[in-house]
Amino acid sequence: MLGLSGARLVDSHCHLDFPELQADFPAVLANMRANGVTHALTISTTLETFPAVLAVARSQPNLWCTAGVHPDERRDGREVALEELLGMAEDPKVVAIGETGLDYYRVEGDTEWQRERFRTHIRAARACGKPLVIHTREAAEDTLRIMRDEKAGEVGGVMHCFTETWEVAAAAIDLGFHISLSGIVTFKNAHTVKDVARQVPDARLLVETDSPYLAPVPYRGKVNQPSYVRHVAEEVARLRGADFSAVASTTSANFFALFPHARAA
Ligand SMILES: [Zn+2]
Ligand SMILES: [Zn+2]
C-alpha cells in the first residue's frame, strides 16, 4: 500500500527502540505504510540497548539498524572496544556503524574520550566495510579533522541531522559523505539548514526524522515518528524547487546506494 502521491520514502535515521515509539509500535508501522515510508534505519546509541535495536530491525523486513555508541553516552571507564563493534556489526541487519561523532554541546569538561571513541568507530567501519552514521554538534572542525585522519572516506557514510554551515557540508561531501536533513529544515528560523538543503547535490541527499525527537512542522514539539519524514522531504523539495516525488525517489535511491547491505538483507 502506497501513500497518497505514490512516492516512496526512506527514513534514514530514527530510534525505534525508544519508549515513545515502542508505546504503540504497530501504529508507527501502519503510519509508515499509509505515508509511503517504505523503509527505515533504526540507530544504536548504547551498548546496553543494542540488542533491543537489533530485535526491532529483525522484527520487520523493511527495517535495518546500526551498531555504535552515541557521543553523548558517558561510559565511565568501560569504553567500547573495536572488537566489540565488529562483533555487533556481523549481523546482516546491521548496515552501518554509528551513530558516532562529536558533540561538544551536550558534554562538558575533557572531551578526549569522545574523539577516541569516534576514531574507534571509524576504524570499525573500515574494518567491516560498512559506512558511518555521524553526529556532529558544535564540533565541526574536529569532526572533519578526525574523519580525514582516520580515512573515513574509505567507507563513506552520512552526516545525520545536519545543522552546520554549507562550508562544513561541502567539506564532508568532498570526503565522500552524504548529508541528511531532519525536521529542523521545516523550522521557520533554520536559515542555515535551509541554505544547505538548497545546495546539496542530488546524489548526496538523504532525509530522516531522528524520531522520537525533532518532529517537523506541523507536529513540532510532539513525539516524532518515521512517517513524518514526508514533511521533511516536502520542505526540502520546496527549497530546491523540485517535485516532491523527485526528492522522494532520489533520496530513496541514495539510501540503497549508500547502504548496500540493506539491499541484500
Ligand atoms: Zn544524532
Ligand atoms: Zn539519532
PDB file of C-alpha atoms and ligand atoms in Angstrom:
ATOM      1  CA  MET A   1       0.000   0.000   0.000  1.00  0.00           C
ATOM      2  CA  LEU A   2       1.472   3.339  -1.010  1.00  0.00           C
ATOM      3  CA  GLY A   3       0.796   6.834   0.274  1.00  0.00           C
ATOM      4  CA  LEU A   4      -1.370   9.474  -1.324  1.00  0.00           C
ATOM      5  CA  SER A   5       1.084  10.523  -4.014  1.00  0.00           C
ATOM      6  CA  GLY A   6       2.525   7.051  -4.568  1.00  0.00           C
ATOM      7  CA  ALA A   7       6.013   8.341  -3.763  1.00  0.00           C
ATOM      8  CA  ARG A   8       8.223   6.109  -1.668  1.00  0.00           C
ATOM      9  CA  LEU A   9      10.390   7.482   1.106  1.00  0.00           C
ATOM     10  CA  VAL A  10      13.057   6.096   3.424  1.00  0.00           C
ATOM     11  CA  ASP A  11      13.676   7.424   6.936  1.00  0.00           C
ATOM     12  CA  SER A  12      17.473   7.236   7.128  1.00  0.00           C
ATOM     13  CA  HIS A  13      17.690   7.843  10.898  1.00  0.00           C
ATOM     14  CA  CYS A  14      15.278   7.068  13.717  1.00  0.00           C
ATOM     15  CA  HIS A  15      15.289   5.499  17.176  1.00  0.00           C
ATOM     16  CA  LEU A  16      12.545   2.900  17.041  1.00  0.00           C
ATOM     17  CA  ASP A  17      13.606   1.210  20.291  1.00  0.00           C
ATOM     18  CA  PHE A  18      12.870   4.345  22.339  1.00  0.00           C
ATOM     19  CA  PRO A  19       9.809   4.059  24.634  1.00  0.00           C
ATOM     20  CA  GLU A  20       7.945   6.898  22.859  1.00  0.00           C
ATOM     21  CA  LEU A  21       7.843   4.778  19.673  1.00  0.00           C
ATOM     22  CA  GLN A  22       7.501   1.373  21.329  1.00  0.00           C
ATOM     23  CA  ALA A  23       4.373   2.548  23.189  1.00  0.00           C
ATOM     24  CA  ASP A  24       2.291   1.813  20.072  1.00  0.00           C
ATOM     25  CA  PHE A  25       4.721   0.313  17.585  1.00  0.00           C
ATOM     26  CA  PRO A  26       2.047  -1.278  15.321  1.00  0.00           C
ATOM     27  CA  ALA A  27       0.627   2.231  14.787  1.00  0.00           C
ATOM     28  CA  VAL A  28       4.110   3.570  13.958  1.00  0.00           C
ATOM     29  CA  LEU A  29       4.460   0.885  11.267  1.00  0.00           C
ATOM     30  CA  ALA A  30       0.927   1.465   9.952  1.00  0.00           C
ATOM     31  CA  ASN A  31       1.577   5.210   9.655  1.00  0.00           C
ATOM     32  CA  MET A  32       4.758   4.490   7.688  1.00  0.00           C
ATOM     33  CA  ARG A  33       2.779   2.358   5.226  1.00  0.00           C
ATOM     34  CA  ALA A  34      -0.011   4.938   4.941  1.00  0.00           C
ATOM     35  CA  ASN A  35       2.526   7.649   4.070  1.00  0.00           C
ATOM     36  CA  GLY A  36       4.632   5.669   1.613  1.00  0.00           C
ATOM     37  CA  VAL A  37       7.586   5.436   4.016  1.00  0.00           C
ATOM     38  CA  THR A  38       8.729   2.035   2.849  1.00  0.00           C
ATOM     39  CA  HIS A  39      11.936   1.578   4.898  1.00  0.00           C
ATOM     40  CA  ALA A  40      13.720   2.933   7.959  1.00  0.00           C
ATOM     41  CA  LEU A  41      17.131   2.698   9.590  1.00  0.00           C
ATOM     42  CA  THR A  42      16.948   2.479  13.379  1.00  0.00           C
ATOM     43  CA  ILE A  43      20.047   3.750  15.139  1.00  0.00           C
ATOM     44  CA  SER A  44      22.078   2.290  18.002  1.00  0.00           C
ATOM     45  CA  THR A  45      23.072   4.657  20.841  1.00  0.00           C
ATOM     46  CA  THR A  46      24.332   2.452  23.703  1.00  0.00           C
ATOM     47  CA  LEU A  47      25.857  -0.999  24.184  1.00  0.00           C
ATOM     48  CA  GLU A  48      23.102  -1.901  26.618  1.00  0.00           C
ATOM     49  CA  THR A  49      20.245  -1.133  24.229  1.00  0.00           C
ATOM     50  CA  PHE A  50      21.845  -2.569  21.085  1.00  0.00           C
ATOM     51  CA  PRO A  51      20.072  -5.955  21.492  1.00  0.00           C
ATOM     52  CA  ALA A  52      16.710  -4.144  21.562  1.00  0.00           C
ATOM     53  CA  VAL A  53      17.655  -2.107  18.468  1.00  0.00           C
ATOM     54  CA  LEU A  54      18.645  -5.282  16.647  1.00  0.00           C
ATOM     55  CA  ALA A  55      15.424  -7.014  17.731  1.00  0.00           C
ATOM     56  CA  VAL A  56      13.343  -4.171  16.251  1.00  0.00           C
ATOM     57  CA  ALA A  57      15.262  -4.415  12.965  1.00  0.00           C
ATOM     58  CA  ARG A  58      14.813  -8.191  12.866  1.00  0.00           C
ATOM     59  CA  SER A  59      11.078  -7.880  13.516  1.00  0.00           C
ATOM     60  CA  GLN A  60      10.349  -6.344  10.078  1.00  0.00           C
ATOM     61  CA  PRO A  61      11.799  -6.979   6.607  1.00  0.00           C
ATOM     62  CA  ASN A  62      11.854  -3.224   5.821  1.00  0.00           C
ATOM     63  CA  LEU A  63      13.894  -2.177   8.864  1.00  0.00           C
ATOM     64  CA  TRP A  64      17.664  -2.215   9.401  1.00  0.00           C
ATOM     65  CA  CYS A  65      19.887  -0.958  12.183  1.00  0.00           C
ATOM     66  CA  THR A  66      23.351   0.313  13.063  1.00  0.00           C
ATOM     67  CA  ALA A  67      25.929  -0.654  15.701  1.00  0.00           C
ATOM     68  CA  GLY A  68      27.519   2.075  17.794  1.00  0.00           C
ATOM     69  CA  VAL A  69      27.692   4.207  20.916  1.00  0.00           C
ATOM     70  CA  HIS A  70      26.439   7.804  20.763  1.00  0.00           C
ATOM     71  CA  PRO A  71      28.963  10.574  21.558  1.00  0.00           C
ATOM     72  CA  ASP A  72      26.704  11.877  24.360  1.00  0.00           C
ATOM     73  CA  GLU A  73      26.830   8.499  26.136  1.00  0.00           C
ATOM     74  CA  ARG A  74      29.344   8.615  29.004  1.00  0.00           C
ATOM     75  CA  ARG A  75      30.840   5.199  29.690  1.00  0.00           C
ATOM     76  CA  ASP A  76      32.793   5.926  32.899  1.00  0.00           C
ATOM     77  CA  GLY A  77      35.775   3.709  32.312  1.00  0.00           C
ATOM     78  CA  ARG A  78      34.425   0.878  30.196  1.00  0.00           C
ATOM     79  CA  GLU A  79      34.864   2.281  26.696  1.00  0.00           C
ATOM     80  CA  VAL A  80      33.572   0.384  23.664  1.00  0.00           C
ATOM     81  CA  ALA A  81      36.302  -1.710  22.006  1.00  0.00           C
ATOM     82  CA  LEU A  82      36.917  -2.135  18.300  1.00  0.00           C
ATOM     83  CA  GLU A  83      36.335  -5.916  18.505  1.00  0.00           C
ATOM     84  CA  GLU A  84      33.044  -5.330  20.301  1.00  0.00           C
ATOM     85  CA  LEU A  85      31.773  -3.100  17.474  1.00  0.00           C
ATOM     86  CA  LEU A  86      32.919  -5.613  14.882  1.00  0.00           C
ATOM     87  CA  GLY A  87      31.057  -8.381  16.682  1.00  0.00           C
ATOM     88  CA  MET A  88      27.867  -6.303  16.700  1.00  0.00           C
ATOM     89  CA  ALA A  89      28.327  -5.384  13.043  1.00  0.00           C
ATOM     90  CA  GLU A  90      28.450  -9.025  11.935  1.00  0.00           C
ATOM     91  CA  ASP A  91      24.671  -9.321  11.918  1.00  0.00           C
ATOM     92  CA  PRO A  92      23.246  -8.920   8.387  1.00  0.00           C
ATOM     93  CA  LYS A  93      20.622  -6.497   9.754  1.00  0.00           C
ATOM     94  CA  VAL A  94      23.426  -4.103  10.758  1.00  0.00           C
ATOM     95  CA  VAL A  95      24.107  -1.961   7.695  1.00  0.00           C
ATOM     96  CA  ALA A  96      26.203   0.872   9.212  1.00  0.00           C
ATOM     97  CA  ILE A  97      28.391   1.894  12.155  1.00  0.00           C
ATOM     98  CA  GLY A  98      27.126   4.641  14.475  1.00  0.00           C
ATOM     99  CA  GLU A  99      25.782   6.865  15.478  1.00  0.00           C
ATOM    100  CA  THR A 100      29.200   8.190  16.295  1.00  0.00           C
ATOM    101  CA  GLY A 101      30.932  11.538  16.085  1.00  0.00           C
ATOM    102  CA  LEU A 102      31.491  14.521  18.368  1.00  0.00           C
ATOM    103  CA  ASP A 103      29.072  16.618  20.405  1.00  0.00           C
ATOM    104  CA  TYR A 104      30.658  19.466  22.359  1.00  0.00           C
ATOM    105  CA  TYR A 105      27.255  20.998  23.049  1.00  0.00           C
ATOM    106  CA  ARG A 106      25.993  18.285  25.364  1.00  0.00           C
ATOM    107  CA  VAL A 107      29.207  17.199  27.062  1.00  0.00           C
ATOM    108  CA  GLU A 108      31.292  19.339  29.404  1.00  0.00           C
ATOM    109  CA  GLY A 109      34.900  19.041  30.529  1.00  0.00           C
ATOM    110  CA  ASP A 110      37.514  16.855  28.881  1.00  0.00           C
ATOM    111  CA  THR A 111      36.231  15.515  25.564  1.00  0.00           C
ATOM    112  CA  GLU A 112      39.240  13.411  24.574  1.00  0.00           C
ATOM    113  CA  TRP A 113      37.212  10.222  25.207  1.00  0.00           C
ATOM    114  CA  GLN A 114      34.727  11.359  22.542  1.00  0.00           C
ATOM    115  CA  ARG A 115      37.469  11.769  19.973  1.00  0.00           C
ATOM    116  CA  GLU A 116      38.982   8.394  20.867  1.00  0.00           C
ATOM    117  CA  ARG A 117      35.592   6.690  20.639  1.00  0.00           C
ATOM    118  CA  PHE A 118      34.953   8.359  17.278  1.00  0.00           C
ATOM    119  CA  ARG A 119      38.295   7.042  15.981  1.00  0.00           C
ATOM    120  CA  THR A 120      37.396   3.536  17.177  1.00  0.00           C
ATOM    121  CA  HIS A 121      34.094   3.668  15.285  1.00  0.00           C
ATOM    122  CA  ILE A 122      35.782   4.830  12.070  1.00  0.00           C
ATOM    123  CA  ARG A 123      38.328   2.007  12.396  1.00  0.00           C
ATOM    124  CA  ALA A 124      35.497  -0.484  12.898  1.00  0.00           C
ATOM    125  CA  ALA A 125      33.661   0.830   9.837  1.00  0.00           C
ATOM    126  CA  ARG A 126      36.775   0.476   7.698  1.00  0.00           C
ATOM    127  CA  ALA A 127      37.449  -2.997   9.085  1.00  0.00           C
ATOM    128  CA  CYS A 128      33.950  -4.327   8.324  1.00  0.00           C
ATOM    129  CA  GLY A 129      33.284  -2.261   5.194  1.00  0.00           C
ATOM    130  CA  LYS A 130      30.045  -0.730   6.472  1.00  0.00           C
ATOM    131  CA  PRO A 131      29.510   3.043   6.202  1.00  0.00           C
ATOM    132  CA  LEU A 132      29.331   5.538   9.081  1.00  0.00           C
ATOM    133  CA  VAL A 133      26.410   7.438  10.601  1.00  0.00           C
ATOM    134  CA  ILE A 134      27.988  10.607  12.001  1.00  0.00           C
ATOM    135  CA  HIS A 135      26.556  13.025  14.552  1.00  0.00           C
ATOM    136  CA  THR A 136      28.315  16.377  14.932  1.00  0.00           C
ATOM    137  CA  ARG A 137      27.311  19.322  17.061  1.00  0.00           C
ATOM    138  CA  GLU A 138      29.468  22.371  17.824  1.00  0.00           C
ATOM    139  CA  ALA A 139      32.479  20.272  16.854  1.00  0.00           C
ATOM    140  CA  ALA A 140      32.622  20.532  13.069  1.00  0.00           C
ATOM    141  CA  GLU A 141      36.328  21.277  12.773  1.00  0.00           C
ATOM    142  CA  ASP A 142      37.433  18.347  14.962  1.00  0.00           C
ATOM    143  CA  THR A 143      34.879  16.050  13.317  1.00  0.00           C
ATOM    144  CA  LEU A 144      36.240  16.737   9.844  1.00  0.00           C
ATOM    145  CA  ARG A 145      39.853  16.524  11.042  1.00  0.00           C
ATOM    146  CA  ILE A 146      39.318  13.085  12.581  1.00  0.00           C
ATOM    147  CA  MET A 147      37.379  11.909   9.510  1.00  0.00           C
ATOM    148  CA  ARG A 148      40.396  12.850   7.371  1.00  0.00           C
ATOM    149  CA  ASP A 149      42.953  11.434   9.858  1.00  0.00           C
ATOM    150  CA  GLU A 150      41.190   8.094  10.045  1.00  0.00           C
ATOM    151  CA  LYS A 151      40.379   7.892   6.309  1.00  0.00           C
ATOM    152  CA  ALA A 152      36.628   7.772   6.910  1.00  0.00           C
ATOM    153  CA  GLY A 153      36.145   8.488   3.204  1.00  0.00           C
ATOM    154  CA  GLU A 154      37.209   4.913   2.512  1.00  0.00           C
ATOM    155  CA  VAL A 155      33.784   3.713   3.684  1.00  0.00           C
ATOM    156  CA  GLY A 156      31.796   6.963   3.476  1.00  0.00           C
ATOM    157  CA  GLY A 157      28.522   7.461   5.247  1.00  0.00           C
ATOM    158  CA  VAL A 158      26.139  10.174   6.300  1.00  0.00           C
ATOM    159  CA  MET A 159      26.319  13.385   8.327  1.00  0.00           C
ATOM    160  CA  HIS A 160      22.983  12.947  10.055  1.00  0.00           C
ATOM    161  CA  CYS A 161      20.571  15.653  11.274  1.00  0.00           C
ATOM    162  CA  PHE A 162      22.819  18.170   9.607  1.00  0.00           C
ATOM    163  CA  THR A 163      22.817  21.639  11.236  1.00  0.00           C
ATOM    164  CA  GLU A 164      26.231  23.019  10.292  1.00  0.00           C
ATOM    165  CA  THR A 165      27.049  25.524   7.554  1.00  0.00           C
ATOM    166  CA  TRP A 166      27.235  24.847   3.837  1.00  0.00           C
ATOM    167  CA  GLU A 167      31.063  25.063   4.087  1.00  0.00           C
ATOM    168  CA  VAL A 168      31.066  22.134   6.521  1.00  0.00           C
ATOM    169  CA  ALA A 169      28.606  20.218   4.326  1.00  0.00           C
ATOM    170  CA  ALA A 170      30.800  20.813   1.280  1.00  0.00           C
ATOM    171  CA  ALA A 171      33.875  19.531   3.139  1.00  0.00           C
ATOM    172  CA  ALA A 172      32.006  16.362   4.171  1.00  0.00           C
ATOM    173  CA  ILE A 173      30.739  15.882   0.611  1.00  0.00           C
ATOM    174  CA  ASP A 174      34.341  16.224  -0.613  1.00  0.00           C
ATOM    175  CA  LEU A 175      35.248  13.385   1.734  1.00  0.00           C
ATOM    176  CA  GLY A 176      32.596  11.225   0.066  1.00  0.00           C
ATOM    177  CA  PHE A 177      29.824  11.694   2.618  1.00  0.00           C
ATOM    178  CA  HIS A 178      26.078  12.218   2.287  1.00  0.00           C
ATOM    179  CA  ILE A 179      24.089  14.949   4.061  1.00  0.00           C
ATOM    180  CA  SER A 180      20.864  14.002   5.824  1.00  0.00           C
ATOM    181  CA  LEU A 181      18.275  16.638   6.666  1.00  0.00           C
ATOM    182  CA  SER A 182      15.841  16.287   9.555  1.00  0.00           C
ATOM    183  CA  GLY A 183      12.670  18.075  10.663  1.00  0.00           C
ATOM    184  CA  ILE A 184      14.825  21.055  11.630  1.00  0.00           C
ATOM    185  CA  VAL A 185      14.699  22.078   7.953  1.00  0.00           C
ATOM    186  CA  THR A 186      10.972  22.815   8.420  1.00  0.00           C
ATOM    187  CA  PHE A 187      11.572  25.239  11.307  1.00  0.00           C
ATOM    188  CA  LYS A 188      10.977  28.838  10.265  1.00  0.00           C
ATOM    189  CA  ASN A 189      14.257  30.245  11.563  1.00  0.00           C
ATOM    190  CA  ALA A 190      16.523  27.406  10.398  1.00  0.00           C
ATOM    191  CA  HIS A 191      18.119  29.575   7.722  1.00  0.00           C
ATOM    192  CA  THR A 192      21.480  27.774   7.679  1.00  0.00           C
ATOM    193  CA  VAL A 193      19.869  24.340   7.299  1.00  0.00           C
ATOM    194  CA  LYS A 194      17.534  25.628   4.580  1.00  0.00           C
ATOM    195  CA  ASP A 195      20.560  27.009   2.746  1.00  0.00           C
ATOM    196  CA  VAL A 196      22.272  23.606   2.949  1.00  0.00           C
ATOM    197  CA  ALA A 197      19.069  21.924   1.706  1.00  0.00           C
ATOM    198  CA  ARG A 198      19.183  24.083  -1.430  1.00  0.00           C
ATOM    199  CA  GLN A 199      22.821  23.269  -2.202  1.00  0.00           C
ATOM    200  CA  VAL A 200      23.454  19.570  -1.505  1.00  0.00           C
ATOM    201  CA  PRO A 201      23.975  17.742  -4.816  1.00  0.00           C
ATOM    202  CA  ASP A 202      21.150  15.322  -5.671  1.00  0.00           C
ATOM    203  CA  ALA A 203      23.399  12.274  -5.357  1.00  0.00           C
ATOM    204  CA  ARG A 204      24.360  13.097  -1.734  1.00  0.00           C
ATOM    205  CA  LEU A 205      20.956  13.986  -0.302  1.00  0.00           C
ATOM    206  CA  LEU A 206      19.135  11.974   2.388  1.00  0.00           C
ATOM    207  CA  VAL A 207      16.170  12.685   4.665  1.00  0.00           C
ATOM    208  CA  GLU A 208      15.434  11.487   8.181  1.00  0.00           C
ATOM    209  CA  THR A 209      13.289  12.093  11.240  1.00  0.00           C
ATOM    210  CA  ASP A 210      15.687  11.399  14.169  1.00  0.00           C
ATOM    211  CA  SER A 211      12.393  10.375  15.796  1.00  0.00           C
ATOM    212  CA  PRO A 212      11.139  10.418  18.511  1.00  0.00           C
ATOM    213  CA  TYR A 213      12.847  13.852  18.636  1.00  0.00           C
ATOM    214  CA  LEU A 214      12.675  16.916  16.410  1.00  0.00           C
ATOM    215  CA  ALA A 215       9.207  16.493  14.910  1.00  0.00           C
ATOM    216  CA  PRO A 216       8.826  18.614  11.771  1.00  0.00           C
ATOM    217  CA  VAL A 217       6.227  21.329  11.320  1.00  0.00           C
ATOM    218  CA  PRO A 218       3.195  20.841  11.694  1.00  0.00           C
ATOM    219  CA  TYR A 219       3.974  18.410  14.551  1.00  0.00           C
ATOM    220  CA  ARG A 220       6.741  20.469  16.165  1.00  0.00           C
ATOM    221  CA  GLY A 221       7.003  19.716  19.899  1.00  0.00           C
ATOM    222  CA  LYS A 222       5.105  16.431  19.605  1.00  0.00           C
ATOM    223  CA  VAL A 223       6.525  12.887  19.502  1.00  0.00           C
ATOM    224  CA  ASN A 224       8.144  12.412  16.098  1.00  0.00           C
ATOM    225  CA  GLN A 225       7.790   9.197  14.040  1.00  0.00           C
ATOM    226  CA  PRO A 226       9.190   7.873  10.734  1.00  0.00           C
ATOM    227  CA  SER A 227       6.027   8.671   8.745  1.00  0.00           C
ATOM    228  CA  TYR A 228       6.723  12.372   9.322  1.00  0.00           C
ATOM    229  CA  VAL A 229       9.778  12.165   7.064  1.00  0.00           C
ATOM    230  CA  ARG A 230       7.237  13.070   4.389  1.00  0.00           C
ATOM    231  CA  HIS A 231       7.112  16.624   5.805  1.00  0.00           C
ATOM    232  CA  VAL A 232      10.897  16.848   5.761  1.00  0.00           C
ATOM    233  CA  ALA A 233      11.004  15.767   2.104  1.00  0.00           C
ATOM    234  CA  GLU A 234       8.207  18.188   1.194  1.00  0.00           C
ATOM    235  CA  GLU A 235      10.124  21.146   2.631  1.00  0.00           C
ATOM    236  CA  VAL A 236      13.370  20.008   1.001  1.00  0.00           C
ATOM    237  CA  ALA A 237      11.544  19.792  -2.339  1.00  0.00           C
ATOM    238  CA  ARG A 238      10.073  23.266  -1.879  1.00  0.00           C
ATOM    239  CA  LEU A 239      13.508  24.746  -1.066  1.00  0.00           C
ATOM    240  CA  ARG A 240      15.102  23.069  -4.092  1.00  0.00           C
ATOM    241  CA  GLY A 241      12.282  23.991  -6.433  1.00  0.00           C
ATOM    242  CA  ALA A 242      11.917  20.281  -7.134  1.00  0.00           C
ATOM    243  CA  ASP A 243       8.963  17.890  -7.273  1.00  0.00           C
ATOM    244  CA  PHE A 244       8.247  16.049  -4.063  1.00  0.00           C
ATOM    245  CA  SER A 245       8.229  12.753  -5.957  1.00  0.00           C
ATOM    246  CA  ALA A 246      11.683  13.508  -7.388  1.00  0.00           C
ATOM    247  CA  VAL A 247      13.111  14.186  -3.916  1.00  0.00           C
ATOM    248  CA  ALA A 248      11.434  11.017  -2.631  1.00  0.00           C
ATOM    249  CA  SER A 249      12.862   8.790  -5.361  1.00  0.00           C
ATOM    250  CA  THR A 250      16.323  10.420  -5.281  1.00  0.00           C
ATOM    251  CA  THR A 251      16.704  10.114  -1.516  1.00  0.00           C
ATOM    252  CA  SER A 252      15.411   6.522  -1.535  1.00  0.00           C
ATOM    253  CA  ALA A 253      17.849   5.540  -4.287  1.00  0.00           C
ATOM    254  CA  ASN A 254      20.679   7.286  -2.419  1.00  0.00           C
ATOM    255  CA  PHE A 255      19.855   5.327   0.731  1.00  0.00           C
ATOM    256  CA  PHE A 256      20.209   1.973  -1.000  1.00  0.00           C
ATOM    257  CA  ALA A 257      23.352   3.087  -2.838  1.00  0.00           C
ATOM    258  CA  LEU A 258      24.960   4.179   0.436  1.00  0.00           C
ATOM    259  CA  PHE A 259      23.860   1.141   2.450  1.00  0.00           C
ATOM    260  CA  PRO A 260      24.277  -1.779   0.044  1.00  0.00           C
ATOM    261  CA  HIS A 261      23.839  -4.257   2.912  1.00  0.00           C
ATOM    262  CA  ALA A 262      20.226  -3.044   3.215  1.00  0.00           C
ATOM    263  CA  ARG A 263      19.617  -4.050  -0.401  1.00  0.00           C
ATOM    264  CA  ALA A 264      20.867  -7.549   0.288  1.00  0.00           C
ATOM    265  CA  ALA A 265      19.219  -8.211   3.671  1.00  0.00           C
TER     266      ALA A 265
HETATM  267 ZN    ZN B   1      22.438  12.280  16.435  1.00  0.00          ZN
HETATM  268 ZN    ZN B   2      19.973   9.860  16.434  1.00  0.00          ZN
END
